[in-house]
XYZ file of C-alpha atoms in Angstrom:
556
model
C 14.001 141.357 90.903
C 12.279 140.623 87.835
C 8.892 140.403 88.288
C 6.411 138.376 85.663
C 4.464 140.878 83.394
C 0.587 141.019 83.337
C 0.940 139.690 79.769
C 2.930 136.759 81.057
C 0.261 136.222 83.801
C -2.717 136.345 81.487
C -0.668 134.129 79.193
C -0.682 131.581 81.743
C -4.105 131.565 83.013
C -5.584 131.802 79.348
C -3.433 128.964 78.337
C -4.814 126.643 81.180
C -7.973 127.740 80.438
C -7.774 126.758 76.850
C -6.858 123.177 77.597
C -9.459 120.582 78.618
C -9.762 120.330 82.571
C -7.620 117.601 84.156
C -9.141 114.295 84.797
C -10.702 113.374 88.440
C -7.531 112.855 90.587
C -5.169 114.763 88.855
C -3.662 118.438 89.278
C -2.094 120.180 86.306
C 0.757 122.722 86.779
C 1.877 125.369 84.154
C 4.020 128.192 83.904
C 6.455 127.741 86.628
C 8.539 130.749 87.133
C 11.284 131.163 89.904
C 13.011 134.709 90.272
C 15.573 135.676 92.762
C 17.955 138.377 93.317
C 19.897 139.136 96.640
C 21.244 142.726 98.262
C 24.757 141.690 96.992
C 23.845 141.348 93.699
C 23.323 145.267 93.153
C 25.478 146.448 96.162
C 28.660 144.783 94.955
C 29.594 145.240 91.073
C 30.918 142.661 88.975
C 33.683 143.996 86.743
C 35.090 142.474 83.798
C 37.080 139.301 84.446
C 35.419 138.525 87.590
C 32.958 136.102 89.108
C 30.479 135.968 91.785
C 30.283 133.458 94.801
C 28.821 131.506 95.571
C 29.086 129.740 92.048
C 26.166 127.533 92.798
C 23.459 129.354 94.593
C 21.096 127.446 96.767
C 21.099 124.246 98.469
C 24.194 122.661 96.603
C 26.571 121.479 99.657
C 29.608 119.266 99.958
C 31.237 119.840 96.611
C 33.862 117.599 95.325
C 35.960 118.539 91.769
C 38.055 116.706 89.588
C 39.465 117.802 86.254
C 40.101 115.859 83.055
C 42.228 117.733 80.630
C 40.507 120.897 80.120
C 37.275 119.943 81.479
C 36.031 119.898 85.119
C 33.171 117.886 86.767
C 31.841 118.632 90.264
C 29.194 116.732 92.477
C 27.058 117.731 95.469
C 25.146 116.130 98.126
C 21.422 115.657 98.171
C 20.506 113.725 101.061
C 17.068 112.240 100.623
C 16.394 114.028 97.525
C 15.782 112.131 94.154
C 17.299 112.073 91.596
C 20.508 112.578 93.785
C 23.873 113.813 93.308
C 23.878 116.293 90.446
C 26.879 115.886 88.029
C 28.045 119.410 86.819
C 30.389 120.340 83.837
C 32.527 123.259 83.531
C 35.377 124.751 81.330
C 36.426 127.545 83.746
C 35.344 126.989 86.962
C 32.772 129.998 86.953
C 29.856 128.489 84.709
C 28.611 125.280 85.420
C 26.007 123.568 83.353
C 24.529 120.535 85.164
C 24.809 117.483 82.772
C 23.196 114.577 84.776
C 22.320 113.010 88.340
C 24.513 110.151 89.273
C 21.478 108.718 91.336
C 18.943 108.910 88.653
C 17.065 105.284 88.660
C 14.826 103.920 91.369
C 16.687 100.530 91.753
C 19.866 102.323 92.480
C 19.129 103.088 96.021
C 16.278 102.521 98.597
C 15.673 105.723 100.493
C 12.575 104.025 102.152
C 10.733 106.770 104.477
C 14.036 108.391 105.840
C 14.298 111.860 106.964
C 15.204 114.388 104.146
C 18.714 115.101 105.788
C 19.503 111.270 105.805
C 20.756 109.302 102.897
C 23.290 110.448 100.579
C 26.263 112.138 102.049
C 29.489 114.263 100.742
C 29.864 112.047 97.364
C 33.621 112.225 95.899
C 34.196 112.176 92.011
C 37.538 111.278 90.477
C 38.528 109.963 87.324
C 41.249 107.486 86.148
C 42.346 106.193 82.942
C 38.841 106.870 81.311
C 36.460 106.116 83.943
C 34.883 108.085 86.449
C 34.007 106.928 89.954
C 31.847 108.419 92.795
C 32.109 107.168 96.330
C 29.453 108.119 98.596
C 27.588 107.329 101.657
C 24.090 106.306 102.062
C 23.218 106.822 105.737
C 20.850 104.491 107.369
C 20.388 102.506 103.997
C 23.435 100.519 103.780
C 26.594 102.431 104.150
C 29.537 103.179 101.663
C 29.588 102.492 97.861
C 31.203 103.162 94.756
C 29.603 104.244 91.514
C 31.346 104.530 87.920
C 30.835 106.009 84.321
C 32.533 106.231 81.261
C 30.482 109.283 80.449
C 29.777 111.873 83.528
C 26.246 112.311 82.142
C 25.369 108.690 82.766
C 24.272 106.053 83.208
C 26.225 105.728 86.270
C 26.654 101.955 87.389
C 24.472 100.398 90.278
C 26.307 100.711 93.424
C 29.257 98.574 94.464
C 28.857 98.337 98.195
C 32.043 98.656 100.346
C 31.036 96.572 103.370
C 34.534 96.829 105.202
C 34.392 100.776 104.921
C 32.558 102.447 107.781
C 31.688 106.146 108.756
C 31.143 108.501 106.350
C 32.476 110.916 103.536
C 34.635 108.239 101.387
C 36.974 109.666 98.721
C 39.264 107.904 96.280
C 42.822 108.838 95.723
C 45.186 107.275 92.842
C 48.868 107.387 93.312
C 51.210 107.745 90.572
C 51.895 103.872 90.646
C 48.393 103.072 89.908
C 47.352 101.947 93.473
C 44.178 103.341 94.578
C 43.051 104.205 98.226
C 40.093 105.158 100.013
C 40.134 107.678 102.666
C 37.133 108.376 105.078
C 35.836 109.227 108.323
C 34.940 106.523 110.809
C 35.185 105.744 114.720
C 38.519 106.394 116.447
C 40.986 103.532 116.893
C 40.518 103.717 120.631
C 37.500 104.794 123.008
C 35.522 107.657 122.112
C 36.664 110.584 124.445
C 33.879 112.995 123.666
C 31.060 113.667 121.289
C 32.411 114.745 117.805
C 35.690 112.630 118.477
C 36.340 110.803 115.088
C 39.246 109.931 113.086
C 40.362 109.826 109.091
C 41.415 106.471 107.899
C 42.981 105.030 104.950
C 42.741 101.552 103.025
C 43.876 100.205 99.755
C 41.339 99.474 97.113
C 41.434 97.120 94.228
C 39.556 98.957 91.469
C 39.712 95.926 89.321
C 38.332 93.408 91.680
C 36.238 96.328 93.416
C 37.247 95.167 96.850
C 39.192 96.686 99.702
C 42.610 95.243 100.506
C 45.273 95.279 103.227
C 44.940 96.909 106.338
C 43.297 99.938 107.675
C 45.595 103.049 108.790
C 44.351 106.118 111.078
C 45.584 109.143 109.473
C 44.082 111.931 111.640
C 42.761 111.159 115.436
C 40.435 113.876 116.795
C 41.898 116.702 114.424
C 45.005 118.658 113.733
C 45.163 119.916 117.477
C 43.966 117.156 119.814
C 44.371 119.107 123.141
C 41.428 121.488 122.061
C 39.218 118.336 121.726
C 38.377 119.284 117.849
C 35.098 117.653 116.538
C 34.182 115.868 113.275
C 37.159 115.593 111.270
C 35.657 114.647 107.612
C 35.226 115.257 103.998
C 38.892 114.091 103.507
C 40.749 114.109 100.087
C 44.656 113.461 99.241
C 46.368 114.962 96.504
C 50.032 114.550 95.650
C 52.310 117.631 94.731
C 55.901 117.785 94.514
C 56.601 114.403 96.184
C 54.474 115.486 99.087
C 50.926 113.786 100.099
C 48.360 116.456 101.182
C 45.397 115.205 103.392
C 42.789 118.026 103.605
C 39.455 117.686 105.675
C 37.070 119.486 107.193
C 36.823 119.920 110.827
C 34.841 121.577 113.593
C 31.334 120.889 112.616
C 29.260 122.295 109.464
C 28.121 125.161 111.388
C 29.846 128.437 112.220
C 32.764 126.567 113.617
C 33.539 124.990 110.438
C 36.894 124.903 109.076
C 39.048 123.255 106.360
C 42.473 121.952 107.681
C 45.846 120.429 105.793
C 48.341 117.855 106.922
C 51.454 116.378 104.790
C 53.425 113.256 104.708
C 55.897 111.596 102.357
C 54.010 108.344 102.308
C 50.433 108.099 101.304
C 49.566 106.173 104.696
C 51.496 108.799 106.716
C 52.516 109.796 109.269
C 50.992 113.215 108.313
C 52.111 116.320 109.732
C 49.596 119.348 110.517
C 50.147 122.858 108.873
C 51.328 125.133 111.573
C 48.965 127.835 110.266
C 45.318 125.550 110.146
C 43.280 126.200 109.476
C 43.658 127.155 105.481
C 40.014 128.181 105.296
C 37.480 129.180 107.944
C 35.327 132.176 108.811
C 34.798 131.453 112.556
C 35.990 134.034 114.919
C 34.892 137.226 112.648
C 32.708 139.956 113.793
C 29.118 138.638 113.760
C 27.656 142.133 113.019
C 29.739 142.153 109.697
C 27.746 143.215 106.763
C 26.524 140.928 104.400
C 28.515 137.635 106.303
C 29.644 134.443 104.687
C 29.648 131.712 107.309
C 30.415 128.259 108.156
C 33.099 127.421 105.233
C 34.719 124.266 105.022
C 34.230 120.823 103.203
C 36.792 121.774 100.548
C 38.227 120.000 97.536
C 41.476 121.165 95.579
C 42.092 120.844 91.863
C 44.565 122.260 89.646
C 44.469 123.724 85.936
C 46.435 122.940 82.927
C 48.582 125.796 83.682
C 49.383 125.295 86.833
C 46.633 127.379 88.988
C 45.096 125.828 91.788
C 41.492 126.197 92.951
C 39.241 125.238 95.862
C 35.255 124.325 95.985
C 33.858 124.393 99.151
C 30.449 124.992 100.983
C 29.547 127.881 103.005
C 26.202 129.780 103.737
C 24.618 133.265 103.751
C 22.379 133.961 106.927
C 20.167 136.993 106.679
C 19.813 137.093 110.401
C 21.622 135.270 113.481
C 22.712 132.160 111.397
C 19.288 131.743 109.846
C 19.564 130.544 106.123
C 16.775 129.291 103.896
C 19.153 128.469 100.926
C 21.083 125.652 102.636
C 24.714 125.261 102.240
C 26.133 126.274 98.782
C 28.984 126.084 96.583
C 31.945 128.679 96.415
C 34.940 128.794 94.977
C 38.126 130.406 95.685
C 42.069 130.432 94.481
C 44.527 128.323 96.488
C 48.022 129.949 97.135
C 51.089 127.670 98.184
C 52.795 128.986 100.870
C 56.099 127.200 101.750
C 54.575 123.959 100.172
C 51.212 124.402 101.973
C 47.792 125.268 100.240
C 46.072 128.217 101.718
C 42.753 128.866 100.306
C 42.320 132.111 102.605
C 44.480 133.234 105.304
C 42.998 133.417 108.973
C 40.810 136.640 109.487
C 39.611 137.338 105.732
C 36.164 137.404 104.658
C 35.169 135.366 101.678
C 34.715 137.609 98.725
C 31.449 137.986 96.945
C 33.270 138.786 94.008
C 36.911 137.802 92.820
C 39.262 137.445 89.909
C 38.117 134.675 87.457
C 40.392 131.951 86.556
C 42.507 132.219 83.481
C 40.379 129.529 81.741
C 38.248 129.638 78.554
C 34.571 130.256 79.070
C 31.980 128.159 77.269
C 30.971 129.331 74.018
C 27.416 128.939 75.004
C 26.775 130.051 78.340
C 24.286 127.647 80.534
C 21.481 128.719 82.727
C 22.870 130.941 85.402
C 23.598 129.610 88.487
C 25.333 132.700 90.475
C 24.022 136.392 91.000
C 20.445 137.618 90.337
C 18.480 135.348 87.586
C 15.018 134.216 86.474
C 14.171 130.596 85.628
C 10.998 129.591 83.728
C 9.683 126.341 83.118
C 7.010 125.292 80.406
C 6.794 121.720 80.805
C 7.412 120.909 77.398
C 8.293 117.388 78.356
C 9.234 114.800 78.023
C 11.063 114.993 81.383
C 11.365 117.792 84.051
C 14.743 119.538 84.058
C 17.553 117.878 85.603
C 17.742 120.122 88.572
C 13.957 119.057 89.997
C 13.791 116.867 92.477
C 11.095 114.713 94.714
C 11.179 113.550 98.100
C 12.774 110.322 98.441
C 12.769 107.466 95.560
C 9.302 106.881 93.765
C 8.489 103.357 93.357
C 5.939 104.319 90.632
C 5.521 106.983 87.680
C 2.580 109.076 89.369
C 3.341 112.125 87.232
C 3.875 113.250 83.470
C 5.372 116.157 81.513
C 4.253 117.543 78.104
C 1.960 119.915 76.150
C 3.075 122.648 78.640
C 1.939 120.949 81.820
C 3.022 118.988 84.712
C 0.342 116.584 85.704
C 0.314 114.865 89.026
C -1.860 111.945 90.469
C -3.589 112.874 93.779
C -2.294 109.924 95.729
C -2.586 109.188 99.436
C 0.954 109.923 100.415
C 1.809 112.665 102.424
C 5.004 114.682 102.661
C 6.264 112.205 105.305
C 6.019 109.545 102.679
C 6.925 109.303 99.130
C 4.427 112.172 97.902
C 3.227 113.497 94.398
C 5.847 116.178 94.938
C 8.083 118.005 92.620
C 10.561 121.106 93.385
C 13.556 123.298 92.741
C 15.918 124.545 95.012
C 15.242 128.348 96.465
C 18.618 129.875 95.530
C 18.322 133.427 96.883
C 17.257 135.223 100.268
C 15.085 137.182 98.182
C 13.028 135.101 95.554
C 9.429 134.414 94.226
C 8.050 131.215 92.952
C 4.715 131.122 90.652
C 2.725 128.503 89.279
C -0.788 128.085 87.861
C -2.782 125.043 88.880
C -5.596 123.314 87.763
C -7.466 120.973 90.039
C -10.996 120.018 90.923
C -10.825 117.994 94.183
C -13.625 115.379 94.445
C -13.328 114.538 98.318
C -12.789 116.812 101.483
C -9.177 117.104 102.127
C -7.940 116.659 98.756
C -5.139 119.342 98.015
C -3.019 120.569 95.078
C -1.054 124.007 95.194
C 2.577 125.291 95.439
C 4.922 124.894 98.797
C 7.842 126.290 100.384
C 9.126 123.300 102.140
C 12.421 122.877 104.151
C 11.551 119.440 105.160
C 8.494 117.167 105.741
C 8.257 118.851 109.225
C 8.909 122.488 108.149
C 6.636 123.905 105.184
C 4.156 126.024 103.954
C 1.416 124.915 101.457
C -0.817 127.277 99.344
C -3.147 125.918 97.197
C -6.853 124.579 96.359
C -8.469 122.145 99.177
C -11.733 120.778 99.282
C -13.253 121.652 102.656
C -16.938 121.287 103.466
C -17.649 119.782 100.104
C -16.393 122.707 98.111
C -12.884 124.297 96.890
C -11.416 126.867 98.899
C -7.884 128.437 98.590
C -5.675 127.825 101.774
C -2.601 128.626 103.289
C -1.196 125.874 105.507
C 1.936 125.497 107.641
C 3.607 122.873 109.256
C 6.299 124.272 112.013
C 7.462 120.788 113.532
C 6.781 117.465 114.368
C 4.156 118.077 116.998
C 1.967 119.647 114.432
C -0.702 117.690 112.077
C 1.027 116.160 108.898
C -1.123 118.157 106.597
C -0.165 121.518 108.720
C -2.535 123.934 110.450
C -4.600 126.350 108.525
C -3.130 130.052 108.315
C -5.532 131.642 106.021
C -8.197 130.501 103.741
C -10.362 132.413 100.818
C -13.281 131.135 98.730
C -12.505 130.101 95.237
C -14.942 130.223 92.176
C -13.366 126.980 90.929
C -11.041 126.791 87.701
C -7.244 127.379 87.363
C -5.747 129.612 89.999
C -2.263 131.305 89.896
C -0.349 130.914 93.076
C 2.822 132.969 94.533
C 5.068 132.621 97.371
C 7.639 135.387 97.795
C 10.402 135.101 100.423
C 12.142 138.029 101.607
C 14.616 136.928 103.945
C 12.779 135.336 107.143
C 9.552 136.598 106.018
C 7.074 134.956 103.170
C 4.232 136.679 101.373
C 1.518 134.164 99.777
C -0.889 135.519 97.045
C -3.252 134.004 94.118
C -5.048 135.396 91.121
C -8.063 133.750 89.296
C -7.890 136.617 86.970
C -4.824 137.670 85.022
C -2.955 140.361 87.121
C -5.581 140.404 89.957
C -3.485 139.562 92.762
C -4.900 139.083 96.125
C -2.675 138.670 99.099
C -3.839 135.738 101.296
C -1.158 136.343 103.749
C 1.916 138.664 103.991
C 4.918 138.390 106.338
C 4.281 134.964 107.671
C 7.347 133.624 109.795
C 9.817 132.306 107.131
C 12.649 131.591 109.799
C 11.068 128.187 110.321
C 12.389 127.327 106.952
C 16.115 127.894 108.239
C 18.336 125.314 108.773
C 18.818 126.304 112.391
C 15.137 126.233 113.437
C 14.084 122.941 111.041
C 17.314 121.342 111.754
C 19.306 118.983 109.043
C 21.543 119.806 106.200
C 19.114 120.517 103.283
C 17.633 123.829 102.007
C 14.250 125.180 101.260
C 12.459 124.008 98.008
C 9.763 125.326 95.867
C 7.431 122.796 94.402
C 4.161 121.611 93.503
C 2.432 118.984 95.292
C -0.879 117.095 95.107
C -2.525 114.625 97.709
C -5.687 112.802 97.548
C -7.819 109.999 98.435
């Protein structure tokens, strides 16, 4: 792992000290760095002409992809984080550059105080005759909607709501005759027979009038083998090849039983016949003690290339223990092989490779910031805005931050992490990672705080920072490990502070996290080593998101 040098630390603290102290009620953050490297990055070598999985490390679930000529565009879920639905561009399916966020204006959606694993689920992107479409579901905040753009960088339109479309995971298919169809997960046509009993539906959509038309039709009820009581058929997509309509969908839930299945029909509305050797992708049933496992694979989307290759993006996870992962669901890439007229991503029993032969496609002339393998990212807050991959909890109703002159400045507002707090952060993208920042903050009332967080949700997080206690500032580590604990968390460790800027560092080592600080360049003091990091795993915290490293300020 790349470590910040003593010179870099000295410069960070010196630069902070050289500026005027922040105003009362403000916290200044400078020189944020992120370093990550995993065991596989050194144990599995990358040869020329190969790429690494996952292609998007960290909390980038539910990938959907479309091609326009030689350009590929991909979107991911973000749930109740904002800005939402990152939009990516690539020319080779390996190197991806984030070019925008489809939900980037407060007025587009209202997340209110939803939990972080609610709101925007499973977007699906499509392009037709120069217009880009994203269909999406805002869970617990109005249902299914569609947004459009002429340029995938944005701006994207305000949502067009689809009140006649229930359930989740909508996607759009344009047929050769120009007719458009929306497929989605919804309740079954008859009584619900067991937990997880769902169905895949289709209905025609008029893109000019932006309304649903005609009858709804069930394409898949329960799953490809109803006798086994399959659960959660979702994330459906339709593609057309050689006169066949192919319906692909996830099945089995998003945990270790996750899979991808395929069906086909001569008519877009069915009936659809399942592939005899389903699933076309899964990691279930493999030995749990295998080295460097990848699990929970599914929710795939398939795309072709100009020269007739086929590839699939999908989500999977990289646990460091028994289904423990803090990095969330990530985006992977594999080739698709057509066997007897059926798309197969990975034969049953095979493991997803960490390294594979890259597509025969042109790489970008200028490589974007890395999203795979080991890497370092540094943010100097030059402004005027934060990087596209930084997010905050829920949707701000006012501007409480500023970016520029080397600092991210947050106002100390009363909102806690359970509300819409003064918080900005970026994903933990590696099992082994370090986040570091220098904060300058003079709290004026007991309880005021500002510092660095490792946060999985508003109920599971660590906070390391400056807190006023008993009329003086202290360096404190706080932890919240469930809804039953105080909103600010419980005190884990504490140390006196002389005042002035302080460098903060959180290091993740799988299921253990270390917390350190420095008031002098290079003079790191460990406040707590080996703290329980498994509480930041999706398995223990619940939900669908991954851990974030972020900066947070709170005060009266």
